[in-house]
Amino acid sequence: LAKTTQPISMDSYEGQEVNITCSHNNIATNDYITWYQQFPSQGPRFIIQGYKTKVTNEVASLFIPADRKSSTLSLPRVSLSDTAVYYCLALSGGYNKLIFGAGTRLAVHP
Amino acid sequence: DTEVTQTPKHLVMGMTNKKSLKCEQHMGHRAMYWYKQKAKKPPELMFVYSYEKLSINESVPSRFSPECPNSSLLNLHLHALQPEDSALYLCASSQREQGAGQETQYFGPGTRLLVL
């Protein structure tokens, strides 16, 4: 399983775009990049997943460059309710074992 | 319905008690998981059930005993726990265990356990 590295914490303000970068230098060919969000005292929630290029859904966008050694989660116009821990994972095909890294604590301020 | 439910929400138990945590999903998922999460730490995988059979045991002490009575239910039986076992216990499910890395896990809200 590829190891991922993310910033420990980030601060932002309401209405700003937030980009959280994740490094996964030893990502395998069949790994998917997956992001989960976790609010205090709740279970993690799936946000977005991608293999390469760009994926967008109603919550976020995920940018993965051609070499796939890093990825960026983009949250447009954050609000206070986006304050949470965001986990980046590289999931291998054929093996659905989630190994969570430390995650990024995002604090959104008024 | 993409909900995983867990009961109880909170549990306080002594070190000699026996208690059980329950998890339920009605999404037709065939893989279910138990995670343990200490404060300000990421979730750690404990057990994986696939098609009601124990697939992965991450070297969890025997005082934790999982059970999967059917495809919708997952229990975690607790006996003779230690204070350091106090944590948030999360249940999750996914369509299947094996397969592409695209499997999404759906998590329940967790049971906050305090061992005195």
Short mmCIF file of C-alpha atoms in Angstrom, two decimals:
data_model
loop_
_atom_site.label_atom_id
_atom_site.label_comp_id
_atom_site.label_asym_id
_atom_site.label_seq_id
_atom_site.Cartn_x
_atom_site.Cartn_y
_atom_site.Cartn_z
CA LEU A 1 0.00 0.00 0.00
CA ALA A 2 1.36 3.37 -1.02
CA LYS A 3 2.28 5.70 1.81
CA THR A 4 0.71 9.15 1.62
CA THR A 5 1.97 12.41 3.09
CA GLN A 6 -0.19 15.45 3.74
CA PRO A 7 0.19 18.71 5.67
CA ILE A 8 -0.78 18.24 9.31
CA SER A 9 -3.00 21.32 9.39
CA MET A 10 -4.30 24.19 7.27
CA ASP A 11 -6.24 27.36 7.99
CA SER A 12 -8.61 29.16 5.69
CA TYR A 13 -11.44 31.68 5.71
CA GLU A 14 -15.01 31.38 4.60
CA GLY A 15 -15.51 31.77 0.88
CA GLN A 16 -11.93 30.88 -0.05
CA GLU A 17 -10.82 27.96 -2.18
CA VAL A 18 -8.75 25.42 -0.27
CA ASN A 19 -6.25 23.09 -1.91
CA ILE A 20 -4.83 20.19 0.08
CA THR A 21 -1.94 18.39 -1.54
CA CYS A 22 -1.09 14.78 -0.90
CA SER A 23 2.19 13.14 -1.83
CA HIS A 24 2.28 9.46 -2.80
CA ASN A 25 5.65 8.86 -4.43
CA ASN A 26 5.45 5.06 -4.49
CA ILE A 27 1.95 4.78 -5.83
CA ALA A 28 1.29 1.55 -7.71
CA THR A 29 -0.14 1.30 -11.19
CA ASN A 30 -3.54 0.10 -10.01
CA ASP A 31 -3.89 2.40 -6.98
CA TYR A 32 -6.77 4.85 -6.79
CA ILE A 33 -6.48 8.12 -4.89
CA THR A 34 -9.31 8.49 -2.44
CA TRP A 35 -10.21 11.25 -0.01
CA TYR A 36 -12.31 10.97 3.13
CA GLN A 37 -13.59 13.75 5.40
CA GLN A 38 -14.14 13.32 9.12
CA PHE A 39 -15.96 15.62 11.52
CA PRO A 40 -15.34 15.31 15.28
CA SER A 41 -17.03 12.26 16.82
CA GLN A 42 -18.31 11.03 13.47
CA GLY A 43 -17.16 8.35 11.07
CA PRO A 44 -15.15 9.31 7.97
CA ARG A 45 -17.17 10.17 4.89
CA PHE A 46 -16.09 9.46 1.31
CA ILE A 47 -15.53 12.68 -0.65
CA ILE A 48 -13.96 11.85 -3.98
CA GLN A 49 -11.82 9.33 -5.81
CA GLY A 50 -9.74 9.41 -8.96
CA TYR A 51 -7.09 7.62 -10.95
CA LYS A 52 -5.64 10.35 -13.13
CA THR A 53 -6.32 13.85 -14.51
CA LYS A 54 -9.27 15.61 -12.94
CA VAL A 55 -12.41 14.43 -11.20
CA THR A 56 -15.16 16.75 -10.02
CA ASN A 57 -18.30 16.13 -8.01
CA GLU A 58 -20.73 18.32 -6.12
CA VAL A 59 -18.40 18.58 -3.13
CA ALA A 60 -14.84 18.83 -4.45
CA SER A 61 -12.39 18.43 -7.29
CA LEU A 62 -9.41 16.13 -7.41
CA PHE A 63 -6.40 16.86 -9.57
CA ILE A 64 -3.90 14.10 -10.32
CA PRO A 65 -0.91 14.91 -12.57
CA ALA A 66 0.35 12.52 -15.20
CA ASP A 67 3.07 11.00 -12.97
CA ARG A 68 0.46 10.36 -10.21
CA LYS A 69 3.04 10.99 -7.48
CA SER A 70 0.84 13.62 -5.89
CA SER A 71 -2.75 14.77 -5.92
CA THR A 72 -4.63 17.88 -4.85
CA LEU A 73 -8.04 18.03 -3.26
CA SER A 74 -9.75 21.32 -4.05
CA LEU A 75 -12.66 22.58 -1.96
CA PRO A 76 -14.32 25.60 -3.59
CA ARG A 77 -15.64 28.44 -1.41
CA VAL A 78 -15.30 26.74 1.95
CA SER A 79 -17.66 27.42 4.81
CA LEU A 80 -17.34 26.93 8.56
CA SER A 81 -18.95 23.51 8.16
CA ASP A 82 -15.97 22.33 6.11
CA THR A 83 -13.82 22.37 9.24
CA ALA A 84 -12.78 18.73 9.51
CA VAL A 85 -9.92 16.29 9.07
CA TYR A 86 -9.25 15.26 5.48
CA TYR A 87 -7.56 11.94 4.75
CA CYS A 88 -5.81 11.01 1.50
CA LEU A 89 -5.47 7.31 0.74
CA ALA A 90 -4.04 5.28 -2.11
CA LEU A 91 -6.18 2.18 -2.54
CA SER A 92 -4.86 -0.83 -4.37
CA GLY A 93 -6.92 -2.76 -6.78
CA GLY A 94 -7.91 -6.13 -5.39
CA TYR A 95 -7.34 -5.12 -1.80
CA ASN A 96 -9.76 -2.92 0.05
CA LYS A 97 -7.81 -2.21 3.22
CA LEU A 98 -7.94 1.41 4.32
CA ILE A 99 -4.74 2.58 5.99
CA PHE A 100 -5.36 6.11 7.18
CA GLY A 101 -2.46 8.52 7.44
CA ALA A 102 -2.42 11.39 9.90
CA GLY A 103 -4.73 13.47 7.74
CA THR A 104 -4.96 17.25 7.37
CA ARG A 105 -6.87 19.26 9.96
CA LEU A 106 -8.60 22.07 8.10
CA ALA A 107 -9.86 24.97 10.17
CA VAL A 108 -12.15 27.45 8.42
CA HIS A 109 -12.46 30.82 10.13
CA PRO A 110 -15.19 33.47 9.78
CA ASP B 1 -30.28 4.21 2.03
CA THR B 2 -26.54 4.70 2.52
CA GLU B 3 -26.61 4.53 6.28
CA VAL B 4 -24.62 2.44 8.70
CA THR B 5 -26.06 2.50 12.19
CA GLN B 6 -24.24 1.74 15.40
CA THR B 7 -25.51 1.17 18.92
CA PRO B 8 -24.99 2.29 21.55
CA LYS B 9 -23.71 5.81 20.88
CA HIS B 10 -21.89 5.86 24.20
CA LEU B 11 -20.82 3.06 26.53
CA VAL B 12 -19.13 3.11 29.91
CA MET B 13 -17.91 -0.21 31.25
CA GLY B 14 -15.73 -1.58 34.00
CA MET B 15 -12.76 -3.82 33.34
CA THR B 16 -14.69 -6.92 34.43
CA ASN B 17 -17.79 -6.21 32.35
CA LYS B 18 -18.94 -7.92 29.18
CA LYS B 19 -20.63 -5.73 26.61
CA SER B 20 -21.34 -5.73 22.89
CA LEU B 21 -21.27 -3.11 20.17
CA LYS B 22 -23.71 -3.50 17.30
CA CYS B 23 -23.55 -2.36 13.70
CA GLU B 24 -26.18 -2.66 10.98
CA GLN B 25 -26.40 -1.82 7.29
CA HIS B 26 -29.10 -2.46 4.72
CA MET B 27 -27.22 -1.55 1.57
CA GLY B 28 -26.60 -5.16 0.56
CA HIS B 29 -22.90 -4.75 1.25
CA ARG B 30 -20.96 -7.97 1.70
CA ALA B 31 -17.91 -6.54 3.48
CA MET B 32 -18.00 -5.05 6.97
CA TYR B 33 -15.26 -3.58 9.11
CA TRP B 34 -14.40 -2.57 12.65
CA TYR B 35 -12.03 0.33 13.29
CA LYS B 36 -10.70 1.82 16.49
CA GLN B 37 -9.95 5.54 16.73
CA LYS B 38 -8.19 7.24 19.60
CA ALA B 39 -8.52 10.98 20.11
CA LYS B 40 -6.80 13.07 17.43
CA LYS B 41 -5.52 9.92 15.68
CA PRO B 42 -6.64 8.31 12.42
CA PRO B 43 -8.88 5.24 12.43
CA GLU B 44 -7.06 1.91 12.73
CA LEU B 45 -8.44 -1.22 11.13
CA MET B 46 -9.28 -4.05 13.54
CA PHE B 47 -11.30 -6.65 11.63
CA VAL B 48 -12.71 -7.26 8.17
CA TYR B 49 -15.59 -9.57 7.38
CA SER B 50 -16.27 -10.64 3.84
CA TYR B 51 -19.40 -12.62 3.06
CA GLU B 52 -19.90 -13.16 6.79
CA LYS B 53 -16.49 -14.73 7.22
CA LEU B 54 -13.61 -13.17 9.10
CA SER B 55 -11.14 -12.07 6.46
CA ILE B 56 -8.66 -9.89 8.31
CA ASN B 57 -7.74 -9.70 11.99
CA GLU B 58 -5.15 -7.01 12.54
CA SER B 59 -3.58 -8.78 15.52
CA VAL B 60 -6.30 -7.52 17.82
CA PRO B 61 -6.23 -8.79 21.45
CA SER B 62 -8.67 -11.58 22.20
CA ARG B 63 -10.62 -9.39 24.61
CA PHE B 64 -12.22 -8.06 21.40
CA SER B 65 -14.32 -10.71 19.70
CA PRO B 66 -16.10 -9.90 16.43
CA GLU B 67 -19.17 -11.69 15.15
CA CYS B 68 -21.10 -11.43 11.91
CA PRO B 69 -24.49 -13.15 12.43
CA ASN B 70 -25.71 -12.27 8.92
CA SER B 71 -24.85 -10.04 6.01
CA SER B 72 -26.46 -6.97 7.59
CA LEU B 73 -25.19 -7.22 11.14
CA LEU B 74 -21.80 -6.97 12.76
CA ASN B 75 -21.11 -7.22 16.47
CA LEU B 76 -18.04 -6.57 18.56
CA HIS B 77 -18.06 -8.39 21.88
CA LEU B 78 -15.99 -6.82 24.62
CA HIS B 79 -14.67 -8.58 27.69
CA ALA B 80 -12.07 -7.67 30.30
CA LEU B 81 -11.09 -4.46 28.56
CA GLN B 82 -8.39 -2.12 29.78
CA PRO B 83 -8.65 1.66 30.24
CA GLU B 84 -6.39 2.11 27.20
CA ASP B 85 -9.11 0.51 25.09
CA SER B 86 -11.21 3.63 25.55
CA ALA B 87 -11.78 5.02 22.07
CA LEU B 88 -14.31 5.64 19.31
CA TYR B 89 -15.20 2.33 17.65
CA LEU B 90 -16.28 2.72 14.06
CA CYS B 91 -18.10 0.25 11.88
CA ALA B 92 -18.00 0.47 8.10
CA SER B 93 -19.29 -1.47 5.13
CA SER B 94 -18.55 -1.68 1.43
CA GLN B 95 -20.03 -3.46 -1.54
CA ARG B 96 -17.31 -6.08 -1.36
CA GLU B 97 -13.85 -6.55 0.05
CA GLN B 98 -11.87 -7.74 -2.90
CA GLY B 99 -11.99 -5.91 -6.13
CA ALA B 100 -10.85 -2.65 -7.60
CA GLY B 101 -9.49 0.07 -5.37
CA GLN B 102 -12.68 1.93 -6.17
CA GLU B 103 -14.60 0.40 -3.30
CA THR B 104 -16.13 3.10 -1.10
CA GLN B 105 -16.49 2.39 2.58
CA TYR B 106 -19.50 3.81 4.39
CA PHE B 107 -18.89 4.52 8.05
CA GLY B 108 -21.28 4.62 10.96
CA PRO B 109 -21.20 7.38 13.58
CA GLY B 110 -19.27 5.22 16.01
CA THR B 111 -19.63 4.13 19.61
CA ARG B 112 -17.71 6.18 22.16
CA LEU B 113 -16.36 3.67 24.68
CA LEU B 114 -14.98 4.53 28.09
CA VAL B 115 -13.39 1.78 30.16
CA LEU B 116 -13.02 2.53 33.85
#
